[in-house]
Coordinates of C-alpha atoms in Angstrom, one line a residue:
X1 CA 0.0 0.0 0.0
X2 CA 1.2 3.7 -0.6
X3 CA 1.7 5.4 2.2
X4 CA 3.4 8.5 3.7
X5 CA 6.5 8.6 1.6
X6 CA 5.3 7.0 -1.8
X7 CA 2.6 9.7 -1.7
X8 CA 4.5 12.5 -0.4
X9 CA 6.9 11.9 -3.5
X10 CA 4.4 11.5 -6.1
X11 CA 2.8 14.7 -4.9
X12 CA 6.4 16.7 -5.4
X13 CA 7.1 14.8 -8.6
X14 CA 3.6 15.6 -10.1
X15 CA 2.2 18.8 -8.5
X16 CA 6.0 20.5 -9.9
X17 CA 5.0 18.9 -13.6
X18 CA 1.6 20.3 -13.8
X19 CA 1.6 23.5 -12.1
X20 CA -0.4 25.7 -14.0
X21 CA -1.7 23.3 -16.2
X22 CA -5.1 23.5 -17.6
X23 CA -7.5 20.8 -17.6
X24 CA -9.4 19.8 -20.8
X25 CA -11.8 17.2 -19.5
X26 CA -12.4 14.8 -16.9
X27 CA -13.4 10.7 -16.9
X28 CA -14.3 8.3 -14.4
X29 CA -14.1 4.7 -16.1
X30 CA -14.1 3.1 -12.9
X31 CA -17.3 2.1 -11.7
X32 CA -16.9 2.8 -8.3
X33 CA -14.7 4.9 -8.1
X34 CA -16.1 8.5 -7.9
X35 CA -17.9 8.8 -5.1
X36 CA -19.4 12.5 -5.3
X37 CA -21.6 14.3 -7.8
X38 CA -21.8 17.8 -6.9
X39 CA -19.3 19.5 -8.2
X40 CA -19.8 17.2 -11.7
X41 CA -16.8 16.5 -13.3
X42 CA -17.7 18.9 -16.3
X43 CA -16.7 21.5 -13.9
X44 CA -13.0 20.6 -14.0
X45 CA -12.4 21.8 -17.8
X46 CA -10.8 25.0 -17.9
X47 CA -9.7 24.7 -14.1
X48 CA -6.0 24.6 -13.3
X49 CA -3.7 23.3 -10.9
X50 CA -2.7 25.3 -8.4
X51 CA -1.0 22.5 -5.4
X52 CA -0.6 18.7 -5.5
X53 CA -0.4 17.9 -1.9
X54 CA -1.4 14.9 0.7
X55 CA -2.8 14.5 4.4
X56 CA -1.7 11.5 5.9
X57 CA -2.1 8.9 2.7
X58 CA -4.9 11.2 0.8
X59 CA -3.9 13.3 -2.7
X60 CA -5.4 16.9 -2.3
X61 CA -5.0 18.2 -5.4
X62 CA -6.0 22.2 -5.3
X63 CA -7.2 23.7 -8.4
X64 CA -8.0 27.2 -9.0
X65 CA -11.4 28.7 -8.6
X66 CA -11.7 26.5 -5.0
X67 CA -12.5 23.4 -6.0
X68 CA -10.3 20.3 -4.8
X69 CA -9.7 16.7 -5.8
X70 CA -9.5 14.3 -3.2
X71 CA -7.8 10.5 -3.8
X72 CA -7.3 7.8 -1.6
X73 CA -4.9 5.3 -3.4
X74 CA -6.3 2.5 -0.8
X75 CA -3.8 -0.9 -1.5
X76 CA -3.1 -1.2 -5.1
X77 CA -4.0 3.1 -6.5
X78 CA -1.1 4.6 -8.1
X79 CA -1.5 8.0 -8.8
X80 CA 1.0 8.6 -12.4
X81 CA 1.7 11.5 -15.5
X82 CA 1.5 10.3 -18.6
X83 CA 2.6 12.1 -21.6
X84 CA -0.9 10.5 -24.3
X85 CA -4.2 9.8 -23.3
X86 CA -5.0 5.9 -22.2
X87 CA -7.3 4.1 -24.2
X88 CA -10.7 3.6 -22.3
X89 CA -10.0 0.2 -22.6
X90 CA -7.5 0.1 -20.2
X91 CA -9.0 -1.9 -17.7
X92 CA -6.5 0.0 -14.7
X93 CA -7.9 3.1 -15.3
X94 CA -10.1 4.4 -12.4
X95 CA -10.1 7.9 -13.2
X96 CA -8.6 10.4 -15.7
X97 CA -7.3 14.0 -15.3
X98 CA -6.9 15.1 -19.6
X99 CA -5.2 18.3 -19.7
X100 CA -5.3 21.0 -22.6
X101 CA -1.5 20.2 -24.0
X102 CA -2.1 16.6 -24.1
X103 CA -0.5 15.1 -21.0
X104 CA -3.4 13.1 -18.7
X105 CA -2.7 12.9 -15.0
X106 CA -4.1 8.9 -14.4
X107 CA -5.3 7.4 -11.4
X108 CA -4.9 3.5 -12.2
X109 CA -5.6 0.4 -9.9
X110 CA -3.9 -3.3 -9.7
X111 CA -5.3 -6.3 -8.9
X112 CA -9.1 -7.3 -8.6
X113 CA -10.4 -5.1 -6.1
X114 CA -11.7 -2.0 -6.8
X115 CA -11.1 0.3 -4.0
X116 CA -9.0 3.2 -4.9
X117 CA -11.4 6.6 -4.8
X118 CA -11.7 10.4 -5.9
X119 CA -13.7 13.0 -4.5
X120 CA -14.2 16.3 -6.2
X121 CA -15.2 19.1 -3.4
X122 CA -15.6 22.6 -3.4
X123 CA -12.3 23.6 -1.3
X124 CA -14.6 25.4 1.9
X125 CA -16.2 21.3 2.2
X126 CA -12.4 20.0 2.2
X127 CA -11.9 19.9 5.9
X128 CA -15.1 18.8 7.4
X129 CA -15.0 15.5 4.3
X130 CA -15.0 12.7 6.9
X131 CA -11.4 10.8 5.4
X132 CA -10.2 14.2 6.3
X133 CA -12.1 15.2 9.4
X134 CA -11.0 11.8 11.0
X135 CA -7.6 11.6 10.5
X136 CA -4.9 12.1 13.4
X137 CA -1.9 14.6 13.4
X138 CA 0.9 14.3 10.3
X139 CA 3.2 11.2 11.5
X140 CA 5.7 13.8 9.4
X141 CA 7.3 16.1 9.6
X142 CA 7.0 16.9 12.8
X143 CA 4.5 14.9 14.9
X144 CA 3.1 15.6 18.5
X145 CA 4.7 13.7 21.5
X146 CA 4.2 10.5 21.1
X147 CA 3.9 9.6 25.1
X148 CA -0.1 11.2 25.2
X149 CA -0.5 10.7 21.4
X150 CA -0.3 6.6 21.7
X151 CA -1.5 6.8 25.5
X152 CA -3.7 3.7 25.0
X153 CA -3.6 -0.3 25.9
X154 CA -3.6 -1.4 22.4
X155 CA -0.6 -2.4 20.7
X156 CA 1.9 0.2 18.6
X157 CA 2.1 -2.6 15.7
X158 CA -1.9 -1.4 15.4
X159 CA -1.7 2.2 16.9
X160 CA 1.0 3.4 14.6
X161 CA -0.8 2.1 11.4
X162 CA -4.2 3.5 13.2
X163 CA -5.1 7.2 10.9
X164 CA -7.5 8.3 13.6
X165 CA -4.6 8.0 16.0
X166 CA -1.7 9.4 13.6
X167 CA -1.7 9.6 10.0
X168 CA 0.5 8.3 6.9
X169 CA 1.9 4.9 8.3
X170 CA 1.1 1.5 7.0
X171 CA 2.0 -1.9 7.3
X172 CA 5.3 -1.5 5.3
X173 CA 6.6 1.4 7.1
X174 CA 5.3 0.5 10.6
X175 CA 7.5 -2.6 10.4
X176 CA 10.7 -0.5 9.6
X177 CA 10.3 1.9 12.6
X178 CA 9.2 0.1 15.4
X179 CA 12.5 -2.4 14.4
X180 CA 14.6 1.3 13.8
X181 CA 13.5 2.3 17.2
X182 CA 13.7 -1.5 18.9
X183 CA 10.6 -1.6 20.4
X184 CA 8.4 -5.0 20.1
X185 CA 5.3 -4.3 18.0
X186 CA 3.0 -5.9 20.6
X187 CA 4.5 -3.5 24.0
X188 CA 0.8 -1.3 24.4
X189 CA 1.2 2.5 24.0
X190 CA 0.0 3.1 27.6
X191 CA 2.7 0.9 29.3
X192 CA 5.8 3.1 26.9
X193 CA 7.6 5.4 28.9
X194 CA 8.8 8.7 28.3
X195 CA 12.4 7.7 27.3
X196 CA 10.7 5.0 24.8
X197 CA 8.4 7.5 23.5
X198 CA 10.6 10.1 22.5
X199 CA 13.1 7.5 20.8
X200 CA 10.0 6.3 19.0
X201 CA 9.0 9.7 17.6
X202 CA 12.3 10.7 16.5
X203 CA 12.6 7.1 14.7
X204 CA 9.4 7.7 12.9
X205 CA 11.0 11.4 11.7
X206 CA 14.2 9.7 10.7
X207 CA 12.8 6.5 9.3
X208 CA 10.3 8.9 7.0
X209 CA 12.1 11.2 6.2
X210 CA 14.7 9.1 5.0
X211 CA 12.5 7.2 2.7
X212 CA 11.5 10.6 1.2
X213 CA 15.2 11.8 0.6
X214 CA 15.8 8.0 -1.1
X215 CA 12.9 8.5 -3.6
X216 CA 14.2 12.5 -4.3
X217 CA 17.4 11.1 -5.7
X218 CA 15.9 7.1 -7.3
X219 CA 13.0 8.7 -8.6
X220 CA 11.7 11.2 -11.5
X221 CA 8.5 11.4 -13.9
X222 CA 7.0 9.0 -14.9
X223 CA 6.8 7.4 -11.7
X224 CA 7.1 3.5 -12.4
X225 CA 4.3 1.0 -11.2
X226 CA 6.2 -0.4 -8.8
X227 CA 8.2 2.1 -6.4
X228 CA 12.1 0.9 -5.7
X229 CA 10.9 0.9 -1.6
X230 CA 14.0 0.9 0.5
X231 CA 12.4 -1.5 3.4
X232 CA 14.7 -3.7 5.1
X233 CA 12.7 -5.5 7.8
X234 CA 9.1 -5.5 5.9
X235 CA 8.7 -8.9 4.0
X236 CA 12.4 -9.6 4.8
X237 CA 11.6 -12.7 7.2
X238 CA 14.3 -15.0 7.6
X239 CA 17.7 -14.9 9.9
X240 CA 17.6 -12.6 12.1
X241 CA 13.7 -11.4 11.3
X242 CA 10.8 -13.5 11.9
X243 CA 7.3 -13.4 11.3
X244 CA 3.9 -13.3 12.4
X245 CA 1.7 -14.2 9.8
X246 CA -2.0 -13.0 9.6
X247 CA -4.8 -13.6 6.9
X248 CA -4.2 -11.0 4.7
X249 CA -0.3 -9.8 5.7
X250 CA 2.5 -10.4 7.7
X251 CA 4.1 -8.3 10.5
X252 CA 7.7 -8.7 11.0
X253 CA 9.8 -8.1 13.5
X254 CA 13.9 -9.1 14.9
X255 CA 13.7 -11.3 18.3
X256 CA 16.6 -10.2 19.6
X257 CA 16.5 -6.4 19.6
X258 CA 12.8 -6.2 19.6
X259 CA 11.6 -8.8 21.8
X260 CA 14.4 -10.0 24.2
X261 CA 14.4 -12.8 22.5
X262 CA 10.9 -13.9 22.6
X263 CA 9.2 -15.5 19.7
X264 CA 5.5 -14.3 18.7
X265 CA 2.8 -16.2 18.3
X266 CA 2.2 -17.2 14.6
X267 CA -1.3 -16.6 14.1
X268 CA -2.0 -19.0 11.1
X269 CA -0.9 -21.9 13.4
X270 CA -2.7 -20.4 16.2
X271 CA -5.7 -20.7 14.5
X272 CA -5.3 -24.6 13.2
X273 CA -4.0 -25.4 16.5
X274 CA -7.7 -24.0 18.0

């Protein structure tokens, strides 16, 4: 899934590319995929781009004459510039941004599901749209003190990744800065102390920002399908890492500067074992 980095880049990458560009036309070929009406999207063409930026995981995409464009990549969106116009029979195509000198700004989709989604708002409605209204404080730049921010009995593997409790991290990057910052994913944010919390926030900074200064000098338009991520705990399970596997993804984590040594529970064989 994109998250903080991956769509903090594309939004430098892009919103540089097409500022002040003027938009011809706009297309929704994926069914579900719009999910407002009023503005229609006839009220795009002769709009131009003013700002490409994000909140937490979202695109807001600021065009003159206040009206925005909200996405939400969800797991498999990529948000790209292309040069020509894709044919509408591109079945990846979820919605299309044509602009008067040719170019087309594409939102496509991989995969089966259909989740990825656009909103098009008039700018005054931007902050009180619920994926926007909901959301916790930026995980980056500079992010509150963690010690009352994750002040809860849950664990910081689901805390971290939670957007109502801080915005822009995932599963990828989750798994990178709780091992940066060797704390176990499952220690609750209530029982951290203030020592563990601060180390934790200024891991998340670091961790960020560093992925954002590796895609600065790996990347330039047109941003490829597949992002060059530079994760090196994520999906890396195998001496020293190990694993807890879950239905849909898998958390991992290094026993001995994480844990103390202790091994998690694997919750595929947790569930046979039942």
């Amino acid at each position: 899934m994109p998250e903080l980095p991956e769509v903090e880049i594309t939004a430098r990458l892009i919103g540089a590319a097409v500022a002040g560009a003027e938009i011809e036309s706009a297309l929704a070929p994926g069914i579900n995929a719009l999910k407002t009406f009023d503005p229609p999207l006839t009220a795009l063409a002769g709009r131009r781009f003013e700002h490409i930026g994000r909140r937490g995981k979202l695109f807001v995409i600021e065009l003159d004459g206040d009206l925005v464009i909200e996405i939400h990549l969800m797991s498999a969106g990529r948000l790209q510039l292309f040069d020509s116009r894709a044919s509408l029979r591109d079945r990846t195509s979820r919605f299309l941004v044509r602009l008067a000198d040719g170019r087309e700004l594409r939102l496509r989709e991989f995969g089966t599901r259909q989740r990825a989604w656009v909103k098009l708002l008039r700018a005054e409605a931007l902050p009180a749209e619920e994926a926007i209204a909901e959301l916790g404080p930026e995980a980056w730049p500079d992010p509150p003190p963690f010690g009352p921010l994750l002040d809860q009995p849950r664990p910081l593997y689901a805390l971290l990744r939670d957007q109502h409790v801080i915005a822009g991290i995932g599963r990828s990057w989750v798994d990178e800065i709780l091992h940066a910052a060797e704390i176990s994913p499952f220690k609750r944010g209530s029982d951290l102390d203030e020592d563990e919390a601060e180390r934790l926030r200024t891991t998340t900074i670091r961790v960020l920002g560093g992925a954002i200064a590796h895609y600065e000098s790996a990347l330039s338009l047109p941003i490829p399908d597949k992002l060059p991520m530079p994760l090196t705990v994520h999906r890396r399970n195998g001496e020293p890492l190990e694993a807890v596997f879950y239905e849909d993804y898998v958390m991992c984590y290094c026993p001995a500067c994480q844990t103390e040594g202790k091994l998690l529970k694997d919750r595929r064989l947790s569930r046979l074992l039942k």
